[in-house]
mmCIF file of C-alpha atoms and ligand atoms in Angstrom:
data_model
loop_
_atom_site.group_PDB
_atom_site.id
_atom_site.type_symbol
_atom_site.label_atom_id
_atom_site.label_comp_id
_atom_site.label_asym_id
_atom_site.label_seq_id
_atom_site.Cartn_x
_atom_site.Cartn_y
_atom_site.Cartn_z
ATOM 1 C CA MET A 1 12.769 -125.261 4.993
ATOM 2 C CA THR A 2 9.914 -124.070 3.422
ATOM 3 C CA LEU A 3 8.729 -124.409 -0.377
ATOM 4 C CA PRO A 4 6.159 -123.190 -2.226
ATOM 5 C CA GLY A 5 3.777 -126.118 -3.410
ATOM 6 C CA ARG A 6 2.084 -126.953 -6.351
ATOM 7 C CA GLY A 7 -1.410 -125.603 -6.748
ATOM 8 C CA GLY A 8 -0.589 -122.808 -4.122
ATOM 9 C CA ARG A 9 -0.178 -125.225 -1.154
ATOM 10 C CA SER A 10 2.731 -124.675 0.911
ATOM 11 C CA ARG A 11 4.925 -127.511 1.688
ATOM 12 C CA ARG A 12 7.522 -128.332 4.224
ATOM 13 C CA CYS A 13 10.671 -130.298 3.070
ATOM 14 C CA PRO A 14 13.103 -131.078 5.930
ATOM 15 C CA CYS A 15 16.321 -132.242 4.450
ATOM 16 C CA PHE A 16 19.759 -131.787 5.872
ATOM 17 C CA GLY A 17 23.342 -132.570 5.309
ATOM 18 C CA GLY A 18 27.084 -131.320 6.923
ATOM 19 C CA HIS A 19 27.098 -132.564 10.576
ATOM 20 C CA PRO A 20 23.612 -133.676 11.147
ATOM 21 C CA ARG A 21 24.008 -136.590 13.629
ATOM 22 C CA CYS A 22 21.491 -135.260 16.049
ATOM 23 C CA GLN A 23 18.969 -133.704 13.610
ATOM 24 C CA ARG A 24 18.817 -137.286 11.781
ATOM 25 C CA TRP A 25 18.648 -139.064 15.349
ATOM 26 C CA MET A 26 15.983 -136.780 16.162
ATOM 27 C CA LEU A 27 13.751 -137.217 13.026
ATOM 28 C CA TYR A 28 13.898 -140.974 13.074
ATOM 29 C CA GLN A 29 12.656 -140.708 16.847
ATOM 30 C CA LEU A 30 10.021 -138.408 15.732
ATOM 31 C CA SER A 31 8.989 -140.938 12.913
ATOM 32 C CA LYS A 32 9.265 -143.798 15.297
ATOM 33 C CA ALA A 33 6.877 -142.051 17.895
ATOM 34 C CA GLY A 34 4.553 -140.939 14.814
ATOM 35 C CA LYS A 35 4.973 -137.277 15.578
ATOM 36 C CA LEU A 36 6.794 -136.462 12.146
ATOM 37 C CA CYS A 37 4.187 -134.184 10.016
ATOM 38 C CA VAL A 38 6.113 -134.282 7.039
ATOM 39 C CA PRO A 39 8.097 -136.060 4.539
ATOM 40 C CA ALA A 40 11.822 -136.097 5.446
ATOM 41 C CA MET A 41 14.875 -136.927 3.249
ATOM 42 C CA ASN A 42 17.982 -138.345 4.908
ATOM 43 C CA VAL A 43 20.510 -136.587 2.529
ATOM 44 C CA ASN A 44 23.277 -137.268 5.375
ATOM 45 C CA ASP A 45 23.324 -141.078 4.529
ATOM 46 C CA SER A 46 23.474 -140.720 0.772
ATOM 47 C CA VAL A 47 26.137 -142.550 -0.905
ATOM 48 C CA THR A 48 27.631 -139.511 -2.732
ATOM 49 C CA LYS A 49 27.193 -137.194 0.451
ATOM 50 C CA GLN A 50 29.008 -139.814 2.623
ATOM 51 C CA LYS A 51 31.768 -140.444 0.132
ATOM 52 C CA PHE A 52 32.603 -136.870 -0.550
ATOM 53 C CA ASP A 53 31.918 -134.897 2.378
ATOM 54 C CA ASN A 54 33.131 -137.515 4.893
ATOM 55 C CA LEU A 55 35.670 -139.798 3.665
ATOM 56 C CA TYR A 56 37.587 -137.713 0.881
ATOM 57 C CA CYS A 57 36.828 -134.513 1.998
ATOM 58 C CA CYS A 58 38.433 -135.514 5.555
ATOM 59 C CA ARG A 59 41.287 -137.531 3.840
ATOM 60 C CA GLU A 60 42.566 -134.007 2.379
ATOM 61 C CA SER A 61 41.460 -131.408 4.755
ATOM 62 C CA ILE A 62 42.606 -133.582 7.964
ATOM 63 C CA LEU A 63 46.397 -132.702 6.696
ATOM 64 C CA ASP A 64 45.344 -129.262 5.473
ATOM 65 C CA GLY A 65 44.336 -128.568 8.872
ATOM 66 C CA LEU A 66 47.078 -130.126 10.878
ATOM 67 C CA LYS A 67 49.860 -128.247 8.491
ATOM 68 C CA ARG A 68 48.423 -124.854 8.764
ATOM 69 C CA THR A 69 48.154 -125.099 12.763
ATOM 70 C CA THR A 70 51.123 -127.203 13.437
ATOM 71 C CA ASP A 71 53.502 -127.480 10.616
ATOM 72 C CA VAL A 72 54.114 -131.080 11.637
ATOM 73 C CA MET A 73 55.850 -133.516 9.593
ATOM 74 C CA PHE A 74 53.898 -136.635 9.290
ATOM 75 C CA GLY A 75 56.678 -139.024 8.365
ATOM 76 C CA GLY A 76 57.511 -141.511 11.216
ATOM 77 C CA LYS A 77 54.984 -139.910 13.425
ATOM 78 C CA GLN A 78 52.966 -141.865 15.708
ATOM 79 C CA VAL A 79 49.501 -141.090 15.110
ATOM 80 C CA VAL A 80 45.911 -142.819 16.982
ATOM 81 C CA VAL A 81 42.757 -141.867 15.020
ATOM 82 C CA CYS A 82 39.701 -142.584 17.071
ATOM 83 C CA GLY A 83 37.005 -143.944 14.943
ATOM 84 C CA TYR A 84 37.262 -146.148 11.255
ATOM 85 C CA GLY A 85 34.059 -144.908 10.077
ATOM 86 C CA GLU A 86 34.312 -142.654 6.479
ATOM 87 C CA VAL A 87 35.978 -139.642 8.387
ATOM 88 C CA GLY A 88 38.308 -142.074 9.934
ATOM 89 C CA LYS A 89 39.182 -143.959 7.228
ATOM 90 C CA GLY A 90 39.796 -140.915 5.138
ATOM 91 C CA CYS A 91 42.189 -139.311 7.865
ATOM 92 C CA CYS A 92 43.862 -142.874 8.122
ATOM 93 C CA ALA A 93 44.432 -143.112 4.307
ATOM 94 C CA ALA A 94 46.143 -139.668 4.341
ATOM 95 C CA LEU A 95 48.317 -140.413 7.151
ATOM 96 C CA LYS A 96 49.479 -143.395 6.093
ATOM 97 C CA ALA A 97 50.233 -142.324 2.623
ATOM 98 C CA LEU A 98 52.739 -139.565 4.200
ATOM 99 C CA GLY A 99 54.465 -142.161 6.232
ATOM 100 C CA ALA A 100 52.853 -141.964 9.658
ATOM 101 C CA ILE A 101 52.585 -144.809 12.053
ATOM 102 C CA VAL A 102 48.863 -145.215 12.293
ATOM 103 C CA TYR A 103 46.850 -146.633 15.282
ATOM 104 C CA VAL A 104 43.073 -147.134 15.205
ATOM 105 C CA THR A 105 40.649 -147.228 17.982
ATOM 106 C CA GLU A 106 37.238 -148.896 17.355
ATOM 107 C CA ILE A 107 34.104 -150.056 19.192
ATOM 108 C CA ASP A 108 32.422 -151.871 16.040
ATOM 109 C CA PRO A 109 34.042 -155.199 14.919
ATOM 110 C CA ILE A 110 33.430 -155.007 11.512
ATOM 111 C CA CYS A 111 35.175 -151.229 11.232
ATOM 112 C CA ALA A 112 37.818 -152.758 13.439
ATOM 113 C CA LEU A 113 38.206 -155.843 11.086
ATOM 114 C CA GLN A 114 38.612 -153.281 7.826
ATOM 115 C CA ALA A 115 41.324 -151.229 9.788
ATOM 116 C CA CYS A 116 42.932 -154.685 10.252
ATOM 117 C CA MET A 117 42.750 -155.598 6.529
ATOM 118 C CA ASP A 118 44.042 -152.054 5.766
ATOM 119 C CA GLY A 119 46.959 -152.628 7.179
ATOM 120 C CA PHE A 120 46.479 -150.648 10.957
ATOM 121 C CA ARG A 121 46.994 -151.735 14.165
ATOM 122 C CA VAL A 122 43.605 -151.700 16.202
ATOM 123 C CA VAL A 123 44.500 -150.646 19.877
ATOM 124 C CA LYS A 124 42.497 -149.302 22.679
ATOM 125 C CA LEU A 125 43.463 -145.488 23.223
ATOM 126 C CA SER A 126 45.124 -146.106 26.912
ATOM 127 C CA GLU A 127 47.380 -148.619 25.164
ATOM 128 C CA VAL A 128 49.027 -146.167 23.056
ATOM 129 C CA ILE A 129 48.247 -142.729 24.793
ATOM 130 C CA ARG A 130 51.515 -142.420 26.172
ATOM 131 C CA GLN A 131 53.298 -142.719 23.257
ATOM 132 C CA VAL A 132 51.898 -141.070 20.594
ATOM 133 C CA ASP A 133 52.617 -137.557 18.868
ATOM 134 C CA VAL A 134 48.992 -136.947 17.245
ATOM 135 C CA VAL A 135 45.412 -137.939 18.822
ATOM 136 C CA ILE A 136 42.595 -137.060 16.088
ATOM 137 C CA THR A 137 39.129 -138.042 17.314
ATOM 138 C CA CYS A 138 36.280 -139.256 14.207
ATOM 139 C CA THR A 139 33.516 -141.305 16.201
ATOM 140 C CA GLY A 140 30.503 -139.000 16.353
ATOM 141 C CA ASN A 141 30.482 -140.178 19.773
ATOM 142 C CA LYS A 142 31.102 -137.930 23.264
ATOM 143 C CA ASN A 143 34.125 -138.088 26.001
ATOM 144 C CA VAL A 144 36.484 -140.287 23.744
ATOM 145 C CA VAL A 145 39.419 -138.617 24.953
ATOM 146 C CA THR A 146 38.993 -137.807 28.544
ATOM 147 C CA ARG A 147 41.246 -135.955 31.307
ATOM 148 C CA GLU A 148 42.800 -139.093 32.008
ATOM 149 C CA HIS A 149 44.110 -139.484 28.487
ATOM 150 C CA LEU A 150 45.192 -136.145 28.355
ATOM 151 C CA ASP A 151 47.349 -136.394 31.494
ATOM 152 C CA ARG A 152 49.026 -139.303 29.993
ATOM 153 C CA MET A 153 49.815 -137.822 26.949
ATOM 154 C CA LYS A 154 53.713 -136.712 25.993
ATOM 155 C CA ASN A 155 54.932 -133.634 25.930
ATOM 156 C CA SER A 156 53.988 -131.944 22.676
ATOM 157 C CA CYS A 157 51.194 -134.134 21.706
ATOM 158 C CA ILE A 158 48.863 -132.802 19.427
ATOM 159 C CA VAL A 159 45.040 -133.390 20.248
ATOM 160 C CA CYS A 160 42.108 -132.787 17.296
ATOM 161 C CA ASN A 161 38.766 -133.703 16.449
ATOM 162 C CA MET A 162 37.525 -134.365 13.057
ATOM 163 C CA GLY A 163 34.187 -135.599 14.304
ATOM 164 C CA HIS A 164 31.133 -134.300 16.031
ATOM 165 C CA SER A 165 30.896 -130.871 17.332
ATOM 166 C CA ASN A 166 33.252 -130.408 20.305
ATOM 167 C CA THR A 167 31.989 -133.305 22.282
ATOM 168 C CA GLU A 168 34.371 -135.766 21.206
ATOM 169 C CA ILE A 169 37.446 -134.434 23.627
ATOM 170 C CA ASP A 170 36.813 -133.216 27.057
ATOM 171 C CA VAL A 171 37.807 -129.818 26.764
ATOM 172 C CA THR A 172 35.989 -128.966 29.939
ATOM 173 C CA SER A 173 38.022 -131.239 32.034
ATOM 174 C CA LEU A 174 41.108 -129.060 30.950
ATOM 175 C CA ARG A 175 40.276 -125.742 32.584
ATOM 176 C CA THR A 176 41.334 -126.380 36.163
ATOM 177 C CA PRO A 177 43.131 -124.090 38.190
ATOM 178 C CA GLU A 178 46.402 -126.309 37.855
ATOM 179 C CA LEU A 179 46.404 -125.985 34.178
ATOM 180 C CA THR A 180 47.933 -123.120 32.155
ATOM 181 C CA TRP A 181 46.618 -122.352 28.910
ATOM 182 C CA GLU A 182 48.607 -120.280 26.458
ATOM 183 C CA ARG A 183 47.348 -119.323 22.941
ATOM 184 C CA VAL A 184 50.283 -119.636 20.454
ATOM 185 C CA ARG A 185 48.347 -118.549 17.673
ATOM 186 C CA SER A 186 44.683 -118.501 15.992
ATOM 187 C CA GLN A 187 43.133 -122.021 16.846
ATOM 188 C CA VAL A 188 45.964 -123.350 18.679
ATOM 189 C CA ASP A 189 46.238 -123.582 22.416
ATOM 190 C CA HIS A 190 49.384 -124.910 24.425
ATOM 191 C CA VAL A 191 47.623 -126.416 27.494
ATOM 192 C CA ILE A 192 50.755 -126.639 30.232
ATOM 193 C CA TRP A 193 50.461 -129.224 32.890
ATOM 194 C CA PRO A 194 52.517 -128.034 36.460
ATOM 195 C CA ASP A 195 55.432 -130.234 35.379
ATOM 196 C CA GLY A 196 55.929 -128.212 32.033
ATOM 197 C CA LYS A 197 54.271 -130.824 30.072
ATOM 198 C CA ARG A 198 52.286 -129.025 27.267
ATOM 199 C CA VAL A 199 49.660 -130.730 24.904
ATOM 200 C CA VAL A 200 48.877 -128.395 21.764
ATOM 201 C CA LEU A 201 44.847 -128.247 21.195
ATOM 202 C CA LEU A 202 43.615 -127.394 18.165
ATOM 203 C CA ALA A 203 40.465 -125.234 17.535
ATOM 204 C CA GLU A 204 39.571 -125.923 21.420
ATOM 205 C CA GLY A 205 38.281 -129.588 20.180
ATOM 206 C CA ARG A 206 35.906 -128.423 17.753
ATOM 207 C CA LEU A 207 35.901 -129.723 14.003
ATOM 208 C CA LEU A 208 39.597 -129.289 12.926
ATOM 209 C CA ASN A 209 38.714 -128.576 8.827
ATOM 210 C CA LEU A 210 35.905 -126.592 9.138
ATOM 211 C CA SER A 211 37.765 -124.407 11.737
ATOM 212 C CA CYS A 212 41.608 -124.444 10.414
ATOM 213 C CA SER A 213 41.555 -125.307 6.776
ATOM 214 C CA THR A 214 39.220 -125.129 3.708
ATOM 215 C CA VAL A 215 36.454 -127.134 2.343
ATOM 216 C CA PRO A 216 36.904 -127.689 -1.662
ATOM 217 C CA THR A 217 34.032 -126.306 -3.277
ATOM 218 C CA PHE A 218 33.856 -129.657 -5.533
ATOM 219 C CA VAL A 219 32.716 -131.412 -2.158
ATOM 220 C CA LEU A 220 30.218 -128.354 -1.391
ATOM 221 C CA SER A 221 28.933 -128.773 -4.974
ATOM 222 C CA ILE A 222 28.233 -132.478 -4.269
ATOM 223 C CA THR A 223 26.855 -131.990 -0.994
ATOM 224 C CA ALA A 224 24.717 -129.010 -2.286
ATOM 225 C CA THR A 225 23.315 -131.008 -5.394
ATOM 226 C CA THR A 226 22.303 -133.949 -3.295
ATOM 227 C CA GLN A 227 20.118 -131.585 -1.203
ATOM 228 C CA ALA A 228 18.805 -129.751 -4.216
ATOM 229 C CA LEU A 229 17.615 -132.717 -5.574
ATOM 230 C CA ALA A 230 16.421 -134.211 -2.259
ATOM 231 C CA LEU A 231 14.296 -131.301 -2.029
ATOM 232 C CA ILE A 232 12.881 -131.473 -5.895
ATOM 233 C CA GLU A 233 12.452 -134.871 -5.383
ATOM 234 C CA LEU A 234 10.174 -134.263 -2.045
ATOM 235 C CA TYR A 235 8.236 -131.011 -4.032
ATOM 236 C CA ASN A 236 7.682 -132.669 -7.247
ATOM 237 C CA ALA A 237 6.806 -136.219 -5.658
ATOM 238 C CA PRO A 238 3.188 -137.359 -6.553
ATOM 239 C CA GLU A 239 0.740 -137.036 -3.492
ATOM 240 C CA GLY A 240 1.133 -140.123 -1.633
ATOM 241 C CA ARG A 241 4.901 -141.486 -2.874
ATOM 242 C CA TYR A 242 6.111 -140.044 0.471
ATOM 243 C CA LYS A 243 4.444 -140.460 3.990
ATOM 244 C CA GLN A 244 5.273 -138.920 6.902
ATOM 245 C CA ASP A 245 8.331 -140.767 7.414
ATOM 246 C CA VAL A 246 12.139 -140.333 7.097
ATOM 247 C CA TYR A 247 13.614 -141.525 3.503
ATOM 248 C CA LEU A 248 16.899 -141.951 1.462
ATOM 249 C CA LEU A 249 17.458 -140.315 -1.526
ATOM 250 C CA PRO A 250 16.710 -142.782 -4.087
ATOM 251 C CA LYS A 251 19.852 -144.769 -5.679
ATOM 252 C CA LYS A 252 19.166 -143.345 -9.109
ATOM 253 C CA MET A 253 19.161 -139.534 -7.935
ATOM 254 C CA ASP A 254 22.507 -140.583 -6.087
ATOM 255 C CA GLU A 255 23.971 -141.969 -9.410
ATOM 256 C CA TYR A 256 22.680 -138.604 -11.201
ATOM 257 C CA VAL A 257 24.681 -136.884 -8.557
ATOM 258 C CA ALA A 258 27.695 -138.542 -9.368
ATOM 259 C CA SER A 259 27.215 -138.419 -13.275
ATOM 260 C CA LEU A 260 26.733 -134.363 -12.962
ATOM 261 C CA HIS A 261 30.216 -134.402 -11.621
ATOM 262 C CA LEU A 262 32.016 -136.899 -13.903
ATOM 263 C CA PRO A 263 32.935 -134.571 -16.809
ATOM 264 C CA SER A 264 35.317 -132.699 -14.551
ATOM 265 C CA PHE A 265 37.263 -135.498 -14.788
ATOM 266 C CA ASP A 266 36.627 -136.516 -18.350
ATOM 267 C CA ALA A 267 35.475 -139.960 -17.203
ATOM 268 C CA HIS A 268 33.622 -141.730 -19.784
ATOM 269 C CA LEU A 269 31.053 -144.286 -18.362
ATOM 270 C CA THR A 270 30.758 -147.589 -20.038
ATOM 271 C CA GLU A 271 26.805 -148.140 -21.269
ATOM 272 C CA LEU A 272 25.076 -151.422 -20.597
ATOM 273 C CA THR A 273 24.026 -153.376 -23.858
ATOM 274 C CA ASP A 274 20.511 -154.643 -23.890
ATOM 275 C CA ASP A 275 21.751 -158.070 -23.336
ATOM 276 C CA GLN A 276 24.169 -156.955 -20.453
ATOM 277 C CA ALA A 277 20.803 -154.861 -18.743
ATOM 278 C CA LYS A 278 19.007 -158.387 -19.290
ATOM 279 C CA TYR A 279 21.387 -160.224 -17.862
ATOM 280 C CA LEU A 280 21.776 -158.267 -14.760
ATOM 281 C CA GLY A 281 18.112 -157.570 -14.455
ATOM 282 C CA LEU A 282 18.943 -153.755 -14.725
ATOM 283 C CA ASN A 283 17.345 -150.871 -16.672
ATOM 284 C CA LYS A 284 20.108 -149.368 -18.715
ATOM 285 C CA ASN A 285 19.463 -145.919 -17.435
ATOM 286 C CA GLY A 286 19.562 -147.231 -13.903
ATOM 287 C CA PRO A 287 19.519 -147.366 -10.965
ATOM 288 C CA PHE A 288 22.624 -149.566 -11.447
ATOM 289 C CA LYS A 289 22.452 -150.603 -7.812
ATOM 290 C CA PRO A 290 19.711 -151.357 -5.148
ATOM 291 C CA ASN A 291 19.054 -148.780 -2.698
ATOM 292 C CA TYR A 292 20.494 -150.538 0.075
ATOM 293 C CA TYR A 293 23.526 -150.997 -1.684
ATOM 294 C CA ARG A 294 26.622 -149.217 0.314
ATOM 295 C CA SER A 295 30.099 -149.478 -1.307
ATOM 296 C CA VAL A 296 32.611 -151.082 0.998
ATOM 297 C CA LEU A 297 34.187 -147.717 2.336
ATOM 298 C CA ALA A 298 37.993 -148.775 2.545
ATOM 299 C CA GLY A 299 37.837 -150.306 -1.191
ATOM 300 C CA CYS A 300 36.464 -146.894 -2.022
ATOM 301 C CA CYS A 301 39.422 -145.120 -0.849
ATOM 302 C CA TRP A 302 41.420 -146.773 -3.017
ATOM 303 C CA GLY A 303 39.343 -146.712 -6.148
ATOM 304 C CA HIS A 304 37.716 -150.142 -5.969
ATOM 305 C CA ARG A 305 33.952 -151.045 -5.383
ATOM 306 C CA PHE A 306 32.514 -154.273 -3.818
ATOM 307 C CA PRO A 307 28.823 -155.126 -3.288
ATOM 308 C CA LEU A 308 28.120 -154.986 0.491
ATOM 309 C CA GLY A 309 26.657 -158.599 0.131
ATOM 310 C CA ALA A 310 30.167 -160.178 -1.153
ATOM 311 C CA LEU A 311 31.827 -159.475 2.331
HETATM 312 N N1 LIG B 1 35.014 -132.931 9.746
HETATM 313 C C1 LIG B 1 33.938 -133.212 8.481
HETATM 314 O O1 LIG B 1 34.341 -132.309 7.862
HETATM 315 C C2 LIG B 1 33.284 -134.156 8.670
HETATM 316 C C3 LIG B 1 32.364 -134.439 7.760
HETATM 317 C C4 LIG B 1 31.416 -135.402 7.670
HETATM 318 C C5 LIG B 1 31.275 -135.767 8.921
HETATM 319 N N2 LIG B 1 31.918 -135.360 10.260
HETATM 320 C C6 LIG B 1 31.616 -136.067 11.469
HETATM 321 O O2 LIG B 1 32.246 -136.947 11.877
HETATM 322 C C7 LIG B 1 32.112 -138.013 12.655
HETATM 323 C C8 LIG B 1 32.169 -139.349 12.212
HETATM 324 O O3 LIG B 1 31.679 -139.408 10.833
HETATM 325 P P1 LIG B 1 31.614 -141.055 9.948
HETATM 326 O O4 LIG B 1 30.853 -140.672 8.860
HETATM 327 O O5 LIG B 1 32.848 -141.399 9.932
HETATM 328 O O6 LIG B 1 30.528 -141.712 10.971
HETATM 329 P P2 LIG B 1 30.683 -143.522 11.130
HETATM 330 O O7 LIG B 1 29.451 -143.670 11.921
HETATM 331 O O8 LIG B 1 30.996 -144.236 9.780
HETATM 332 O O9 LIG B 1 32.254 -143.691 11.979
HETATM 333 C C9 LIG B 1 32.104 -143.614 13.106
HETATM 334 C C10 LIG B 1 32.815 -144.543 13.994
HETATM 335 O O10 LIG B 1 33.410 -144.488 15.264
HETATM 336 C C11 LIG B 1 33.062 -145.365 15.815
HETATM 337 N N3 LIG B 1 33.199 -145.075 17.437
HETATM 338 C C12 LIG B 1 32.029 -144.933 17.897
HETATM 339 N N4 LIG B 1 32.184 -144.344 19.254
HETATM 340 C C13 LIG B 1 33.591 -144.789 19.414
HETATM 341 C C14 LIG B 1 34.607 -145.115 20.439
HETATM 342 N N5 LIG B 1 34.235 -144.657 21.714
HETATM 343 N N6 LIG B 1 35.829 -145.152 20.334
HETATM 344 C C15 LIG B 1 36.386 -145.758 19.196
HETATM 345 N N7 LIG B 1 35.448 -145.732 17.911
HETATM 346 C C16 LIG B 1 34.420 -145.171 18.382
HETATM 347 C C17 LIG B 1 32.178 -146.523 15.112
HETATM 348 O O11 LIG B 1 31.852 -147.689 15.248
HETATM 349 C C18 LIG B 1 32.095 -145.701 13.736
HETATM 350 O O12 LIG B 1 32.716 -147.045 13.000
HETATM 351 C C19 LIG B 1 30.175 -137.731 12.812
HETATM 352 O O13 LIG B 1 29.946 -136.981 13.836
HETATM 353 C C20 LIG B 1 30.116 -136.610 11.361
HETATM 354 O O14 LIG B 1 29.279 -135.813 11.925
HETATM 355 C C21 LIG B 1 32.812 -134.477 10.198
#
């Protein structure tokens, strides 16, 4: 994105949000190689973006997407969610609340332990693939659901992706002569095996919520505010504050994004007393947390916050 700079200069301010795993990776690689020619702000990893776009938005839109496409009833259904990051946590919380039996797959022991503590069985996909009614991928990875998994699924199993692009489910492997594809409604395909078994594939493996449901304007507002503030910060920063590197949005701005959205809940913030501010070593106006601080994700789902260092 190009902005007119102060004093007539032109300044490039790359800034990204949405589903930018590749762009983020690319920018960090460029920075590492010393080839980044402008400062960049990694908006994707700011807390407000992560929480709202990934966790809270997906917590709602997973149900919306599944309902609109399949009208499935969730109570008692066995669901496996691949990946217990922000998106996975949101999906699991929503499905659990509706009475689904939720399994989680993970590669990271910390996220796996969080899933255990939140009451989910952590399994390998191959252990449950024959019995589950719904498979949801949220890993940001590729080929998490393979043709072998798809071959072993039971009749009417629903398969969908909430994670990265269209890489998580190996959809290409289903384009073989022995399998028949039947479009039953928009964004819903039945893939039919020679013995009559059907797998219900949603949005051809693309992001379910972006393809089949809506994104609440509240979430868009938070993401857009974060991006706008990142651009303003890069634009207004005095010469030398940012070098040709990738930065996280300053914590104070993250807090500002959140504070701008509090009035819609009629939420009233407690103000630190001078004595308390001194005791905690904080400025009364923030930032209230160090830049490295990340809310514990699962706790956040249920409205609690713990400092990372307390884990
Ligand atoms: N659908 C949406 O609206 C939406 C919103 C935000 C982000 N996303 C995308 O969703 C993906 C996940 O986002 P996130 O914030 O949860 O990321 P994250 O990194 O917090 O979580 C991904 C999790 O998947 C795990 N994982 C990786 N490979 C795995 C595998 N083979 N099997 C099991 N688990 C595996 C990782 O250990 C990690 O815990 C990203 O690609 C992101 O771009 C989608």
